[in-house]
PDB file of C-alpha atoms in Angstrom:
ATOM      1  CA  ASP A1465      -2.018 -10.232   4.395  1.00 81.00           C
ATOM      2  CA  GLU A1466       1.410  -8.285   5.207  1.00 81.00           C
ATOM      3  CA  ALA A1467       3.082 -10.196   2.870  1.00 84.00           C
ATOM      4  CA  ALA A1468       1.011  -9.659  -0.164  1.00 81.00           C
ATOM      5  CA  GLU A1469       0.561  -6.070   0.845  1.00 80.00           C
ATOM      6  CA  GLN A1470       4.327  -5.266   0.881  1.00 84.00           C
ATOM      7  CA  ASP A1471       4.429  -7.230  -2.640  1.00 87.00           C
ATOM      8  CA  ASP A1472       1.738  -4.807  -3.857  1.00 85.00           C
ATOM      9  CA  VAL A1473       3.679  -1.993  -2.805  1.00 84.00           C
ATOM     10  CA  ARG A1474       7.129  -3.107  -4.305  1.00 88.00           C
ATOM     11  CA  ARG A1475       5.437  -3.666  -7.246  1.00 89.00           C
ATOM     12  CA  ALA A1476       3.293  -0.399  -7.485  1.00 88.00           C
ATOM     13  CA  PHE A1477       6.860   1.457  -6.567  1.00 88.00           C
ATOM     14  CA  ARG A1478       8.711  -0.852  -9.733  1.00 91.00           C
ATOM     15  CA  GLU A1479       5.610   0.358 -11.966  1.00 90.00           C
ATOM     16  CA  ALA A1480       5.870   3.710 -11.026  1.00 90.00           C
ATOM     17  CA  LEU A1481       9.715   3.919 -11.098  1.00 92.00           C
ATOM     18  CA  ASP A1482      10.003   2.588 -14.578  1.00 93.00           C
ATOM     19  CA  GLY A1483       7.164   4.884 -15.736  1.00 93.00           C
ATOM     20  CA  LEU A1484       9.190   7.650 -14.843  1.00 96.00           C
ATOM     21  CA  SER A1485      11.603   8.925 -17.895  1.00 96.00           C
ATOM     22  CA  PRO A1486      14.793   7.918 -18.059  1.00 96.00           C
ATOM     23  CA  GLU A1487      16.470  11.440 -16.541  1.00 97.00           C
ATOM     24  CA  HIS A1488      13.801  11.512 -13.741  1.00 97.00           C
ATOM     25  CA  ARG A1489      14.946   7.725 -12.672  1.00 96.00           C
ATOM     26  CA  ALA A1490      18.743   8.130 -13.109  1.00 97.00           C
ATOM     27  CA  ALA A1491      18.137  11.422 -10.690  1.00 97.00           C
ATOM     28  CA  LEU A1492      16.388   9.533  -8.094  1.00 96.00           C
ATOM     29  CA  VAL A1493      18.345   6.602  -8.209  1.00 95.00           C
ATOM     30  CA  LEU A1494      21.408   8.557  -8.131  1.00 97.00           C
ATOM     31  CA  ARG A1495      19.946  10.749  -4.926  1.00 97.00           C
ATOM     32  CA  GLU A1496      18.415   8.121  -3.468  1.00 94.00           C
ATOM     33  CA  VAL A1497      20.154   5.282  -3.350  1.00 94.00           C
ATOM     34  CA  GLU A1498      23.674   5.863  -4.502  1.00 96.00           C
ATOM     35  CA  GLY A1499      23.470   9.381  -1.908  1.00 97.00           C
ATOM     36  CA  ARG A1500      25.279  11.256  -4.752  1.00 98.00           C
ATOM     37  CA  THR A1501      24.969  15.256  -4.295  1.00 98.00           C
ATOM     38  CA  TYR A1502      22.787  17.179  -6.127  1.00 98.00           C
ATOM     39  CA  ARG A1503      26.106  18.974  -7.798  1.00 98.00           C
ATOM     40  CA  GLU A1504      27.495  15.146  -8.450  1.00 98.00           C
ATOM     41  CA  ILE A1505      24.274  14.213 -10.144  1.00 98.00           C
ATOM     42  CA  ALA A1506      24.486  17.888 -12.298  1.00 98.00           C
ATOM     43  CA  GLU A1507      27.972  16.807 -13.801  1.00 98.00           C
ATOM     44  CA  LEU A1508      26.843  13.113 -14.411  1.00 97.00           C
ATOM     45  CA  GLN A1509      24.004  14.275 -16.280  1.00 97.00           C
ATOM     46  CA  GLY A1510      25.128  17.393 -18.085  1.00 98.00           C
ATOM     47  CA  CYS A1511      22.516  19.847 -16.633  1.00 98.00           C
ATOM     48  CA  ARG A1512      21.966  22.300 -13.975  1.00 98.00           C
ATOM     49  CA  THR A1513      21.586  21.807 -10.252  1.00 98.00           C
ATOM     50  CA  GLY A1514      18.198  23.748 -10.390  1.00 98.00           C
ATOM     51  CA  THR A1515      17.333  20.938 -12.980  1.00 98.00           C
ATOM     52  CA  VAL A1516      18.596  18.169 -10.998  1.00 98.00           C
ATOM     53  CA  MET A1517      16.207  19.612  -7.866  1.00 98.00           C
ATOM     54  CA  SER A1518      13.597  19.731 -10.573  1.00 98.00           C
ATOM     55  CA  ARG A1519      13.718  16.326 -11.428  1.00 97.00           C
ATOM     56  CA  LEU A1520      13.692  15.005  -8.108  1.00 98.00           C
ATOM     57  CA  PHE A1521      10.829  16.675  -7.263  1.00 98.00           C
ATOM     58  CA  TYR A1522       8.792  15.401  -9.835  1.00 97.00           C
ATOM     59  CA  ALA A1523      10.208  11.852  -9.807  1.00 96.00           C
ATOM     60  CA  ARG A1524       9.128  11.866  -5.891  1.00 96.00           C
ATOM     61  CA  ARG A1525       5.680  13.278  -6.498  1.00 95.00           C
ATOM     62  CA  ALA A1526       4.340  10.830  -9.464  1.00 93.00           C
ATOM     63  CA  ILE A1527       6.116   7.719  -6.866  1.00 92.00           C
ATOM     64  CA  GLN A1528       3.950   9.194  -4.435  1.00 92.00           C
ATOM     65  CA  GLU A1529       0.601   9.402  -6.728  1.00 89.00           C
ATOM     66  CA  LYS A1530       1.336   5.810  -7.882  1.00 86.00           C
ATOM     67  CA  LEU A1531       1.567   4.487  -4.372  1.00 86.00           C
ATOM     68  CA  ARG A1532      -1.387   6.676  -2.794  1.00 87.00           C
ATOM     69  CA  SER A1533      -3.440   4.221  -4.922  1.00 78.00           C
ATOM     70  CA  VAL A1534      -2.207   1.033  -3.442  1.00 72.00           C
ATOM     71  CA  ARG A1535      -2.695   2.136  -0.127  1.00 66.00           C
TER      72      ARG A1535
END
């Protein structure tokens, strides 16, 4: 049962990640997986730091909402 639940969570997470815009997904991966700073992400994406912060906020919120349905 636990393995099946973990599979459901992984699947929901992947779907949520795939559902993000490319900009939001890239910002999230750069921050959470690669550990980049907001400044580095802004430079890589050619935008302002505030835009990076906004993208991360909305990306995280979208993923949280998607994962809520799995719990």
